[in-house]
mmCIF file of C-alpha atoms in Angstrom:
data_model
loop_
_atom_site.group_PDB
_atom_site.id
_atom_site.type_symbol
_atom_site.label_atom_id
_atom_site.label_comp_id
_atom_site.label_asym_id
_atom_site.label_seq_id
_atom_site.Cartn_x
_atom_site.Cartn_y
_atom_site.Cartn_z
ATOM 1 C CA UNK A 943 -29.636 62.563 114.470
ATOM 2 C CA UNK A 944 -28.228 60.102 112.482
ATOM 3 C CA UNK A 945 -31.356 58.418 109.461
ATOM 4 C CA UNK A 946 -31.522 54.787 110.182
ATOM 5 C CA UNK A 947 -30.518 52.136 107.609
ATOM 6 C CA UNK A 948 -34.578 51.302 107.987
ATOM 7 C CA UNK A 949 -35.274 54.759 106.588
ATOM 8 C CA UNK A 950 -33.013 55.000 103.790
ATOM 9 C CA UNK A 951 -34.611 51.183 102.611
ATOM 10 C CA UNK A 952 -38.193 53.081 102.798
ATOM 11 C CA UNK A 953 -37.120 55.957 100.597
ATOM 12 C CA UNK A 954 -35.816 53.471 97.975
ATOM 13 C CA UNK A 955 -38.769 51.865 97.912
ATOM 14 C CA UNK A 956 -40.971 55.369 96.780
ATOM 15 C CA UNK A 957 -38.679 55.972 94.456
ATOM 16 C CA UNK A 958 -40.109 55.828 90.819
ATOM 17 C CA UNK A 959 -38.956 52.974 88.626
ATOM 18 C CA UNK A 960 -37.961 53.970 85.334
ATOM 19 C CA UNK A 961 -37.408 51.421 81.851
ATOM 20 C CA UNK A 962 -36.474 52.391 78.277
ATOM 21 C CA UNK A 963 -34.862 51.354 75.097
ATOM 22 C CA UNK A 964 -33.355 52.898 71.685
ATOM 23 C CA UNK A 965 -33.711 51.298 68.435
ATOM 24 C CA UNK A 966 -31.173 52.815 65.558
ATOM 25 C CA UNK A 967 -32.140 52.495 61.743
ATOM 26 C CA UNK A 968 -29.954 52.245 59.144
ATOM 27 C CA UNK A 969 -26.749 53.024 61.624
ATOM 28 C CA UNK A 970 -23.467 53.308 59.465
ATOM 29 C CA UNK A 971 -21.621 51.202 58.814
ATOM 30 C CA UNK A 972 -23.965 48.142 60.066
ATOM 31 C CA UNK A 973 -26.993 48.784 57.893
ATOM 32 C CA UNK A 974 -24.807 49.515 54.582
ATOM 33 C CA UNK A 975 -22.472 46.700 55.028
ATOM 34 C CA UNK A 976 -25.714 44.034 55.875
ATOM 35 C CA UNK A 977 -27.142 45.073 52.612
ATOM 36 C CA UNK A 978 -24.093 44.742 50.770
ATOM 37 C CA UNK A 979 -23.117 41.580 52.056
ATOM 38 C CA UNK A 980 -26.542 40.175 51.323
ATOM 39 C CA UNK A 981 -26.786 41.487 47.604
ATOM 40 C CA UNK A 982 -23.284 40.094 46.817
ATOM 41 C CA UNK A 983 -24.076 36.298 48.067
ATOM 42 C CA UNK A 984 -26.791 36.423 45.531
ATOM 43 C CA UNK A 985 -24.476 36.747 42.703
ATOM 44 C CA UNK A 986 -21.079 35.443 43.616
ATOM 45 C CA UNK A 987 -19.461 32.742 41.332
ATOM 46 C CA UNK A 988 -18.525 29.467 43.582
ATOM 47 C CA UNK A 989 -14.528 29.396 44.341
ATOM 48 C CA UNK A 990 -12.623 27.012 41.893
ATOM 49 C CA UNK A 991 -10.465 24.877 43.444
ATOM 50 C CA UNK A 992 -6.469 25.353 43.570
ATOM 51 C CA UNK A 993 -5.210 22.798 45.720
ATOM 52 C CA UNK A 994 -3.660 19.365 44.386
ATOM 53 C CA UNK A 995 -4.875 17.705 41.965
ATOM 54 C CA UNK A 996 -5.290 14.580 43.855
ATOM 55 C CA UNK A 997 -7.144 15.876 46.465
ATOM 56 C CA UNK A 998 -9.818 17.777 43.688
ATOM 57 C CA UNK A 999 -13.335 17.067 45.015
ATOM 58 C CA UNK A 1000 -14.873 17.545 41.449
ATOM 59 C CA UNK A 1001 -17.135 15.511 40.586
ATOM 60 C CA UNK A 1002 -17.717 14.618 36.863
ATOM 61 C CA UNK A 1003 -20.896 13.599 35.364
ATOM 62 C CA UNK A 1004 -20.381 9.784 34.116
ATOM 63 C CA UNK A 1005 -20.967 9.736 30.018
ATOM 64 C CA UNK A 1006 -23.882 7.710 29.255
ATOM 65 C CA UNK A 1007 -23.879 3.933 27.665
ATOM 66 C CA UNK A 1008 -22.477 4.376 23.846
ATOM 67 C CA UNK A 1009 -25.066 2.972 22.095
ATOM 68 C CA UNK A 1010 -24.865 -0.190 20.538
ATOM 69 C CA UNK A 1011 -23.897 -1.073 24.420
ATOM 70 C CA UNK A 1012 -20.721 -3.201 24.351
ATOM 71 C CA UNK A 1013 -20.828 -6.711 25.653
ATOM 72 C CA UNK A 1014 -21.061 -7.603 29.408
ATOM 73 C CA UNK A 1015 -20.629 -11.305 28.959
ATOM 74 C CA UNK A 1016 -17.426 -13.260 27.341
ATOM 75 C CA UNK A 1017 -16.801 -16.799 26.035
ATOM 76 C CA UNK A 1018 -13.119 -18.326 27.253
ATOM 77 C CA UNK A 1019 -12.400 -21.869 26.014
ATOM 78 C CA UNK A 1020 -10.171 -23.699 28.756
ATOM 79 C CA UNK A 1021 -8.070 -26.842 28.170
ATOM 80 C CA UNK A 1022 -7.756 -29.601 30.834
ATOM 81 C CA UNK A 1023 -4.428 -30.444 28.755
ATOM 82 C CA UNK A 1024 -1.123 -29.710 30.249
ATOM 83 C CA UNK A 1025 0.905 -26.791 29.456
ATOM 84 C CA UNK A 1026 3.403 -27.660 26.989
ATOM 85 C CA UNK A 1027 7.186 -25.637 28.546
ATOM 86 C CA UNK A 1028 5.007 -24.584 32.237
ATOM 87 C CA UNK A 1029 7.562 -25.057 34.984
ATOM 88 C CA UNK A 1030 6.993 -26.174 38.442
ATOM 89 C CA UNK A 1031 4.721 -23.741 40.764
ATOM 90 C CA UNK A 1032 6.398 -21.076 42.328
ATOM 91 C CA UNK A 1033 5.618 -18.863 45.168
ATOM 92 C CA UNK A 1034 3.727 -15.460 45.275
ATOM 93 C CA UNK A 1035 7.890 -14.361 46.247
ATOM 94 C CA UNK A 1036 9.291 -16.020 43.560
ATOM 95 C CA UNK A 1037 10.511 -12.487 42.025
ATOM 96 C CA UNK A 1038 12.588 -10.064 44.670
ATOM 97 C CA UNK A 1039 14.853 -7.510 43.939
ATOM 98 C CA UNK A 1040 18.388 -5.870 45.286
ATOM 99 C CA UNK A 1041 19.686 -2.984 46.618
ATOM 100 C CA UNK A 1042 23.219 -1.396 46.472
ATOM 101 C CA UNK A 1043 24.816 -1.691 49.881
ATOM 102 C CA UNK A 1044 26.014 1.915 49.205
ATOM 103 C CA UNK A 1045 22.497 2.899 49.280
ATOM 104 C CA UNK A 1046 21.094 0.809 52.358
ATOM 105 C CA UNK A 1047 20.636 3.517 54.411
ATOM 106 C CA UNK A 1048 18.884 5.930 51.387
ATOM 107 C CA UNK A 1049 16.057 3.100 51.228
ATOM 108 C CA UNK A 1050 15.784 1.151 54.759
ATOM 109 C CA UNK A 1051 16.369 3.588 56.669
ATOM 110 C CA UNK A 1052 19.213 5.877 58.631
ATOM 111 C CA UNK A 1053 20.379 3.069 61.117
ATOM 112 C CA UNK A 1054 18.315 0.706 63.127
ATOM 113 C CA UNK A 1055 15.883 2.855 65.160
ATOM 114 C CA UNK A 1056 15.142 5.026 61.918
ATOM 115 C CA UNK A 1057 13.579 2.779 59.628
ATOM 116 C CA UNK A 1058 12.386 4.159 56.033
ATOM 117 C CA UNK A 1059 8.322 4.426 56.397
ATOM 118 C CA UNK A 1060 7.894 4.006 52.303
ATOM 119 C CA UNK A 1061 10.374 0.955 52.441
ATOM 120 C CA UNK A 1062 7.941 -0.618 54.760
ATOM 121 C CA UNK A 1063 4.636 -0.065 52.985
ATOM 122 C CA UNK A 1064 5.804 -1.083 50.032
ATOM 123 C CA UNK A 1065 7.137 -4.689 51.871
ATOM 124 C CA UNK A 1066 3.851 -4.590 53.702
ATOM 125 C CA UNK A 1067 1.919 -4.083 50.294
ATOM 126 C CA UNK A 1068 4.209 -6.910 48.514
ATOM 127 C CA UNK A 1069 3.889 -9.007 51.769
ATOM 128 C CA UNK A 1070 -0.210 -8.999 51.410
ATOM 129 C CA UNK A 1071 -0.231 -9.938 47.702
ATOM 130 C CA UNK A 1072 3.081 -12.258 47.712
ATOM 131 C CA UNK A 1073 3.436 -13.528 51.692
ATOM 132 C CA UNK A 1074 6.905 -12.591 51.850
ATOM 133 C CA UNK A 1075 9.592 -10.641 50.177
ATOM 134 C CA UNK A 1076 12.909 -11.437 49.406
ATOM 135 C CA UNK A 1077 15.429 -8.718 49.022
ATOM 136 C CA UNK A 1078 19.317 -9.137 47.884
ATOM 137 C CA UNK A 1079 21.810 -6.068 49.237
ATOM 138 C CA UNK A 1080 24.880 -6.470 47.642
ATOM 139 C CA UNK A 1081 26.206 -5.182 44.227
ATOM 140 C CA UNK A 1082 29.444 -3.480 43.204
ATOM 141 C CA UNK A 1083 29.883 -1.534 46.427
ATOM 142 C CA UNK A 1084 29.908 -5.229 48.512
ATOM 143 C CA UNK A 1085 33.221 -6.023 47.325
ATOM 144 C CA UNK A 1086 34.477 -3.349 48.817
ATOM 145 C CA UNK A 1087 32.232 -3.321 51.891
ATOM 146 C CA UNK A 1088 34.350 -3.562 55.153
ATOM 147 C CA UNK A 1089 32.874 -3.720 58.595
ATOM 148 C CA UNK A 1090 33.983 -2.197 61.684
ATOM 149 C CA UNK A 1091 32.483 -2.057 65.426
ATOM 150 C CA UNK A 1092 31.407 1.636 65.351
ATOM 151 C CA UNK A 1093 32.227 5.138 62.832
ATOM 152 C CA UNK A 1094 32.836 8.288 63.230
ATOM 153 C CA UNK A 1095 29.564 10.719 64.115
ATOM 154 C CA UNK A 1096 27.760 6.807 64.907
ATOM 155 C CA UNK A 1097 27.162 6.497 61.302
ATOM 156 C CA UNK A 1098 26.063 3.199 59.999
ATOM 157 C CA UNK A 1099 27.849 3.658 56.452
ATOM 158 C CA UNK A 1100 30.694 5.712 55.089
ATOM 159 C CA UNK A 1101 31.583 5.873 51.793
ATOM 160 C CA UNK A 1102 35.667 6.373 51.536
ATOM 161 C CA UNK A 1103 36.914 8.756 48.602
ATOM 162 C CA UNK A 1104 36.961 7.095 45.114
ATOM 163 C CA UNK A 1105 39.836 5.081 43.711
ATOM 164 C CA UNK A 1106 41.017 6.583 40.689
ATOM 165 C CA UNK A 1107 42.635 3.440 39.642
ATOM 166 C CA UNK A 1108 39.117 1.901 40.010
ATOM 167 C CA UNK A 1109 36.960 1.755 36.160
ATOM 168 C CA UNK A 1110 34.119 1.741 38.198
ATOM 169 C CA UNK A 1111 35.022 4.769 40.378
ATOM 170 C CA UNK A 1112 33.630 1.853 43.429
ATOM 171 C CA UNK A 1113 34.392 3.616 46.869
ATOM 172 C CA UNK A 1114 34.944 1.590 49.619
ATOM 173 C CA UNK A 1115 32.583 0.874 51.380
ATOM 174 C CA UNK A 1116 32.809 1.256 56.140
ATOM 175 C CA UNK A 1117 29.601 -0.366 57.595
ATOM 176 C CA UNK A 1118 28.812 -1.107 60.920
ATOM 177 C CA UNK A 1119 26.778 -4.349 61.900
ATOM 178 C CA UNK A 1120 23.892 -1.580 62.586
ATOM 179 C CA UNK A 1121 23.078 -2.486 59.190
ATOM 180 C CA UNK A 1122 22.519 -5.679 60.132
ATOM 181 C CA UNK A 1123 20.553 -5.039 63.138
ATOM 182 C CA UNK A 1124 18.435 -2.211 60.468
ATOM 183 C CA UNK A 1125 17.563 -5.461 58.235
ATOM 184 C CA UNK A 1126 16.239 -7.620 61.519
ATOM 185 C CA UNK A 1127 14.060 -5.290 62.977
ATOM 186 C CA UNK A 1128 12.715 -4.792 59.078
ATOM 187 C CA UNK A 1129 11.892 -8.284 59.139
ATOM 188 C CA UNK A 1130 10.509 -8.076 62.518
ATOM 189 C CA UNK A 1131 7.970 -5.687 61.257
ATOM 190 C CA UNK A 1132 7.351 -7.204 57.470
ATOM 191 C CA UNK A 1133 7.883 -10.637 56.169
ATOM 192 C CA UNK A 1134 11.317 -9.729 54.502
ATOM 193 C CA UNK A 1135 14.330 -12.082 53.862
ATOM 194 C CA UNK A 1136 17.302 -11.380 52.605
ATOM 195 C CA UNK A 1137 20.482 -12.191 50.292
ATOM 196 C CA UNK A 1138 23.796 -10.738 51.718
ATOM 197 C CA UNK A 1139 26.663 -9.805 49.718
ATOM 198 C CA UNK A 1140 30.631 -11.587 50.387
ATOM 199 C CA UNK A 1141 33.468 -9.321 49.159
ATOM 200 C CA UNK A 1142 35.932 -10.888 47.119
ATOM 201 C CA UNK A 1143 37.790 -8.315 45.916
ATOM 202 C CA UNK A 1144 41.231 -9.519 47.696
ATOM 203 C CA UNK A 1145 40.763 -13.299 48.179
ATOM 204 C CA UNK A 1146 44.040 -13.240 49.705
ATOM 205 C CA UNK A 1147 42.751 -11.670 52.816
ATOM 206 C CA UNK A 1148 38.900 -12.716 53.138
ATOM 207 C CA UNK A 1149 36.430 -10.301 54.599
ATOM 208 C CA UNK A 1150 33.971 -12.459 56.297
ATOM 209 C CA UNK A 1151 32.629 -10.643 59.567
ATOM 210 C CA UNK A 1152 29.048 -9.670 57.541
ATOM 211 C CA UNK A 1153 28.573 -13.159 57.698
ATOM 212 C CA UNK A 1154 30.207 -14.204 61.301
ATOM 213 C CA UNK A 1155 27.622 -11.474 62.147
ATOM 214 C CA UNK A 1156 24.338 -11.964 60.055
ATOM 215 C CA UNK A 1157 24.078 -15.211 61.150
ATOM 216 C CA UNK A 1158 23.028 -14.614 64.667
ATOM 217 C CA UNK A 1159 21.338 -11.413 63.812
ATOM 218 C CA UNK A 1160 19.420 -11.887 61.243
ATOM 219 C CA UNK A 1161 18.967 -15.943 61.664
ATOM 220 C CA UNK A 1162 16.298 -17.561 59.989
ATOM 221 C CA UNK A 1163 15.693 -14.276 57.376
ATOM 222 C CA UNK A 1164 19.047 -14.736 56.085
ATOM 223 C CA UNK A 1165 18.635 -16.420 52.830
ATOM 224 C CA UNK A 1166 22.293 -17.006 51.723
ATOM 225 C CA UNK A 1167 25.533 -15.112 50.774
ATOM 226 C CA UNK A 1168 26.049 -14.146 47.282
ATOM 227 C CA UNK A 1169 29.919 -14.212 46.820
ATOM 228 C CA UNK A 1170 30.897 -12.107 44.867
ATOM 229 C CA UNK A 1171 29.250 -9.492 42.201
ATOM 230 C CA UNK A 1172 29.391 -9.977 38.579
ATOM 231 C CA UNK A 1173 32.672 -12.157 38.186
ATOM 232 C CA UNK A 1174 31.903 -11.643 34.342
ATOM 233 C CA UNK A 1175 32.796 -8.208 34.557
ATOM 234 C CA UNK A 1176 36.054 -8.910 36.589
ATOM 235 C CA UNK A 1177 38.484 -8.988 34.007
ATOM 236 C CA UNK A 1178 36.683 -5.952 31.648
ATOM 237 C CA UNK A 1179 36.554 -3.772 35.115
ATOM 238 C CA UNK A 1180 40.584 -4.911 36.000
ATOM 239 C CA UNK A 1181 39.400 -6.371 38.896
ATOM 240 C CA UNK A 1182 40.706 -9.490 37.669
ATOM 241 C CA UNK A 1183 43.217 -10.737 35.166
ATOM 242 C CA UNK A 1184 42.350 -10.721 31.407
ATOM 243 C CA UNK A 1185 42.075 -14.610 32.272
ATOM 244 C CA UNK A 1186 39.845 -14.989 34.439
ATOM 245 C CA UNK A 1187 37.464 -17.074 33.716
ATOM 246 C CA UNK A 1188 34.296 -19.672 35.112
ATOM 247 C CA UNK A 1189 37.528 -22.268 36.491
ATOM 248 C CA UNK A 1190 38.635 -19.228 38.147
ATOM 249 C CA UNK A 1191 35.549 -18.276 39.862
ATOM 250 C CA UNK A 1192 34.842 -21.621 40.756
ATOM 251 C CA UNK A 1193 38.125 -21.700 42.750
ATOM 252 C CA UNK A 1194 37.952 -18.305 44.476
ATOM 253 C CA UNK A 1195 33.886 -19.531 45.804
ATOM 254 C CA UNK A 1196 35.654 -22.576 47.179
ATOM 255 C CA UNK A 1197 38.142 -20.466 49.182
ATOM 256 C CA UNK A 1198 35.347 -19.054 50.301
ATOM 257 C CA UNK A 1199 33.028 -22.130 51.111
ATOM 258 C CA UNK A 1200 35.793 -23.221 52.759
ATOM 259 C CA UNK A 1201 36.289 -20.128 54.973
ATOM 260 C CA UNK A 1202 32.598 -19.928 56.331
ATOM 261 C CA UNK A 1203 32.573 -23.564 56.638
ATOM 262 C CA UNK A 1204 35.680 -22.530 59.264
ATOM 263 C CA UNK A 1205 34.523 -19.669 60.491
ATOM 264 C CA UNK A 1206 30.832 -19.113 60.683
ATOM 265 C CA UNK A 1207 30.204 -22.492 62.467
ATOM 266 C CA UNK A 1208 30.251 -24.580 59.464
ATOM 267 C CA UNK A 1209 27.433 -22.449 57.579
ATOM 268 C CA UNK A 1210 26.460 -23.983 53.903
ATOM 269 C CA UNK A 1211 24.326 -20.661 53.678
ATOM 270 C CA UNK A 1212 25.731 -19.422 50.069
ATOM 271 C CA UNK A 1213 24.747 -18.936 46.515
ATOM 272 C CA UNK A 1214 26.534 -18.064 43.108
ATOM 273 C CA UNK A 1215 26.641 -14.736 42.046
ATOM 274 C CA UNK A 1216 24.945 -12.511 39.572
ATOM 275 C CA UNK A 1217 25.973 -11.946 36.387
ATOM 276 C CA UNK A 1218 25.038 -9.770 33.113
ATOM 277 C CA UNK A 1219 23.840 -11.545 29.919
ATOM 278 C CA UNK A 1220 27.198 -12.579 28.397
ATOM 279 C CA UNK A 1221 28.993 -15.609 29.798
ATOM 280 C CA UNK A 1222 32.285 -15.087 31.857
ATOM 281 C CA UNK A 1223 34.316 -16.420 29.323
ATOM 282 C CA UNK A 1224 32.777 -13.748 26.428
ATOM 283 C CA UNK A 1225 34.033 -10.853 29.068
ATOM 284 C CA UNK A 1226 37.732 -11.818 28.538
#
């Protein structure tokens, strides 16, 4: 006969029910290693700090007040009387500074989608203090600057090998209006304007398309044109006669007023150019 599930439940039931636990002393490694542990906290030297320096969270103990104290208060006279030699007011951007078109793409960024982070907290810082910022790109490397609808590898700049011939070893310059489109979206971030170099290396055959194209990109950022870089130095760098002098200049910026005025929809958008200390006529 087969025990029913009924009598296998009752014999569980009887069954004795048993409990019991262990407790260990001093069990290697544990009770050892606790001591140890605990005897070493007690006497261990807090870690020194090796990280950067700007990041040190040391804090030093200010020295106290040298005693006699120094003064907290101070007189300053002011005069309700003008000036004498104070010019006119100028604006928090009356200072700005340039940037080699060679460069462009070292400081505002790698084309127009990759703009330079530090470039644009340093406009924004200038911005809050200033309102604006006013930034030339131009210098040797724009008279040699030639634009062209797309480069090799969709580069925005390419410098060309150097011309031996040149005293200023000046490459030329291949640009692509990506440049241009680098410098709006700058401006469309930060309150930046900007000065754009002319080339005048070869007045004979005028290079205008950076300014048949910054007009309508960059529009009311674009400051002016410089033409030209340093006609002073023309003549010491052979880039001009031995001549060459402020008439001469003069003459080659009208060619050139007279091309945009032509050609860029009658734009009156231009400056003079920079020079160094010495007159052009002390450079011959």
């Amino acid at each position: 006969m087969r025990p029913s599930s009924l009598s296998f439940l009752l014999l569980q039931l009887c069954l004795p029910v048993a409990w019991a636990s262990v407790t260990v002393y001093n069990q290697q490694p544990f009770g050892d290693q606790t001591k140890s542990v605990a005897s070493g906290s007690n006497t261990a030297a807090a870690a020194a700090y090796t990280g950067s320096a700007a990041y040190d969270p040391t804090v030093l103990d200010a020295p106290g007040v040298p005693n006699p104290a120094p003064p907290t208060k101070f007189f300053q006279q002011l005069s309700s009387a003008p000036v004498p030699g104070l010019s006119i007011p100028q604006s928090g951007y009356f200072f700005g500074f340039s940037v080699e078109f060679s460069v462009a793409n070292q400081v505002l960024g790698t084309n127009s989608t990759r703009l330079a982070v530090p470039f644009l907290n340093l406009m924004a810082n200038i911005q809050a203090r200033g309102g604006s910022v006013r930034v030339r790109v131009g210098g040797n490397t724009q008279d040699y600057a030639t634009m062209f609808p797309s480069l090799p590898g969709g580069k925005m700049l390419l410098k060309q090998a150097q011309d031996t011939a040149n005293p200023t070893d000046t490459p030329a310059l291949l640009f692509t209006p990506d440049v241009l489109y680098m410098m709006a979206n700058i401006s469309a971030l930060v309150n930046v304007e900007w000065y754009l170099g002319i080339p005048l290396n070869d007045t004979a055959n005028l290079r205008l398309q950076i300014a048949e194209a910054a007009e309508p990109i960059l529009g009311d950022k674009l400051i002016g044109f410089q033409v030209g870089n340093e006609p002073d130095q023309y003549p010491l760098h052979q880039h001009r006669p031995p001549t060459y002098g402020p008439a001469n200049f003069s003459a080659d910026f009208g060619l050139v007023d007279a091309a945009l005025l032509f050609r860029v929809n009658g734009s009156r958008k231009k400056c003079g150019t920079s020079t160094l200390s010495r007159p052009l006529a002390e450079s011959r």
